[in-house]
Amino acid sequence: MHVFRDIEELRDWRRSAALAGRTVALVPTMGYLHEGHLSLCRIAATHADCVVASIFVNPTQFGPGEDLDSYPRDEGSDLVKLAENGVHCAFLPTADMMYPTGYETFVEVQGLTAPLCGASRPGHFRGVTTVVCKLFHLVEPQVAVFGLKDYQQFLVIRKMAGDLLMDIRVVGGPIVRAPDGLALSSRNAYLSHRGRKAATVLYRGLAAAREAYRGGERDPGALRAVALEPILAEPLARVDYVEVLDAETLAEPSAERPMVVAMAVFVEKPRLIDNMVLGAALAE
Ligand code: AMP
């Protein structure tokens, strides 16, 4: 596996891959890798000849008071995991490289970024789309793979690629969960033993909403109330949002169309997000 820390090294490699007629799939990450990230690398390998995984804790997607400085990092172990999961190139740029002095250009998707995490974390998606757009220009992938755990992010990136006429297929990978249902997340590392147990309320809420949906419930307010119940009963959990929206547009849902139950919940220190699509699977 190549490990590139420099933009020019990456570009040289990309040019030689293009000359050899090899296609490239990109998996952007912030590191501290777990099975969720690695599943995306394996999916990426089924779509292209070479897989590039980036590790970059992107400062512009963190707000003031968020966990940019304490975000967990373990570069040595990350590189071993990427190499073991079929990644050909790891790209680890610095913030100075990605944001040259005096930069004043951003990429912003409107509409889709208004609800959910866009409402609770102002500027977050602008940081995400800006850095992903830069990574797309540097890596020039034919395919980019994002986890459906960050469901709104997946929709926003797909919209950006379409709106900006990028010739990149944005593929979604299923949410990887621990056996008790908790979605894997680098931020789970912040949880105490007690907090880790409490964190299962997110999945329990989603699973309860899914059961209600399977039982014929289609009223978004009722589905939301079912999802909220176990979370409100857990003293260590504090709801940021729990919403039921149209799975495609994130607008008001209607009973005939797939819905997404999306949530952000603080459990002790970390803010955890999770979601479940009801009515259809949305993978790409
Ligand atoms: P992050 O490092 O948190 O920015 O995540 C990098 C990529 O991994 C994003 O596309 C996430 O959606 C994806 N990801 C994170 N956790 C999971 C998970 N549990 N299952 C599937 N994909 C995930």
Coordinates of N, CA and C and ligand atoms in Angstrom, one line a residue, residues 27-37 39-40 56 61 71 145-151 153 173-177 182-187, ligand 1:
V27 N -12.6 6.3 -0.6 CA -13.3 6.2 0.7 C -12.7 7.3 1.6
P28 N -13.4 8.5 1.7 CA -12.9 9.5 2.7 C -13.2 9.1 4.1
T29 N -12.3 9.3 5.0 CA -12.5 9.0 6.4 C -11.8 10.1 7.3
M30 N -12.1 10.1 8.6 CA -11.4 10.9 9.5 C -10.5 10.0 10.4
G31 N -10.3 8.8 10.1 CA -9.4 7.9 10.8 C -10.1 7.3 12.1
Y32 N -9.2 6.7 12.9 CA -9.6 5.9 14.0 C -10.6 4.8 13.5
L33 N -10.0 4.1 12.6 CA -10.9 3.2 11.8 C -11.5 2.0 12.5
H34 N -12.7 1.7 12.1 CA -13.4 0.5 12.7 C -14.0 -0.2 11.5
E35 N -14.7 -1.3 11.8 CA -15.3 -2.2 10.8 C -16.2 -1.4 9.8
G36 N -16.9 -0.4 10.3 CA -17.7 0.4 9.4 C -16.9 1.0 8.2
H37 N -15.8 1.7 8.6 CA -14.9 2.2 7.5 C -14.4 1.1 6.6
S39 N -15.6 -1.8 5.9 CA -16.6 -2.4 5.0 C -16.7 -1.5 3.8
L40 N -16.6 -0.2 4.0 CA -16.6 0.7 2.8 C -15.4 0.5 1.8
F56 N -8.3 12.2 7.2 CA -8.1 13.7 7.4 C -9.2 14.2 8.3
Q61 N -15.3 21.2 9.3 CA -16.6 20.7 9.5 C -16.9 20.6 11.0
Y71 N -10.5 14.7 18.9 CA -11.0 13.6 18.0 C -10.0 12.5 18.1
V145 N -17.3 6.1 -2.0 CA -18.2 5.3 -1.1 C -18.3 6.0 0.2
F146 N -19.6 6.2 0.6 CA -19.9 6.8 1.9 C -20.8 5.9 2.7
G147 N -20.7 6.0 4.0 CA -21.6 5.1 4.9 C -22.9 5.7 5.1
L148 N -23.9 4.9 5.1 CA -25.3 5.4 5.3 C -25.5 5.7 6.8
K149 N -24.6 5.4 7.6 CA -24.7 5.8 9.0 C -24.8 7.4 9.0
D150 N -24.0 8.1 8.2 CA -24.2 9.5 8.1 C -25.1 9.8 6.9
Y151 N -26.4 9.5 7.2 CA -27.3 9.4 6.1 C -27.5 10.8 5.3
Q153 N -25.4 13.2 5.2 CA -24.1 13.4 4.5 C -24.1 12.7 3.2
G173 N -22.8 2.7 1.7 CA -22.6 1.4 2.3 C -23.4 1.2 3.5
P174 N -24.0 0.0 3.8 CA -24.9 -0.2 4.9 C -24.2 0.1 6.3
I175 N -25.0 0.4 7.2 CA -24.5 0.8 8.6 C -24.0 -0.5 9.2
V176 N -22.8 -0.5 9.7 CA -22.2 -1.6 10.5 C -22.5 -1.4 12.0
R177 N -23.1 -2.4 12.6 CA -23.5 -2.2 14.0 C -22.7 -3.3 14.9
L182 N -25.6 -1.0 18.5 CA -25.0 0.3 18.4 C -24.2 0.4 17.1
A183 N -24.5 1.5 16.4 CA -23.7 1.7 15.2 C -22.3 2.0 15.5
L184 N -21.3 1.4 14.8 CA -19.9 1.6 15.1 C -19.6 3.1 14.8
S185 N -18.8 3.7 15.6 CA -18.4 5.1 15.4 C -17.1 5.4 16.1
S186 N -16.3 6.2 15.5 CA -15.0 6.5 16.2 C -15.3 7.2 17.6
R187 N -16.4 7.9 17.6 CA -16.8 8.6 18.9 C -17.3 7.7 20.0
Ligands
AMP1 P1 -15.8 9.3 9.6 O1 -14.4 8.8 9.8 O2 -16.7 9.3 10.8 O3 -15.9 10.7 8.9 O4 -16.5 8.3 8.6 C1 -16.0 8.0 7.3 C2 -17.0 7.2 6.5 O5 -17.3 6.0 7.2 C3 -18.3 8.0 6.3 O6 -18.8 7.8 5.0 C4 -19.2 7.3 7.3 O7 -20.6 7.4 7.0 C5 -18.7 5.9 7.3 N1 -19.1 5.2 8.6 C6 -18.8 5.6 9.8 N2 -19.3 4.7 10.7 C7 -20.0 3.7 9.9 C8 -20.7 2.6 10.2 N3 -20.9 2.2 11.5 N4 -21.2 1.8 9.2 C9 -21.0 2.2 7.9 N5 -20.3 3.3 7.6 C10 -19.8 4.1 8.6

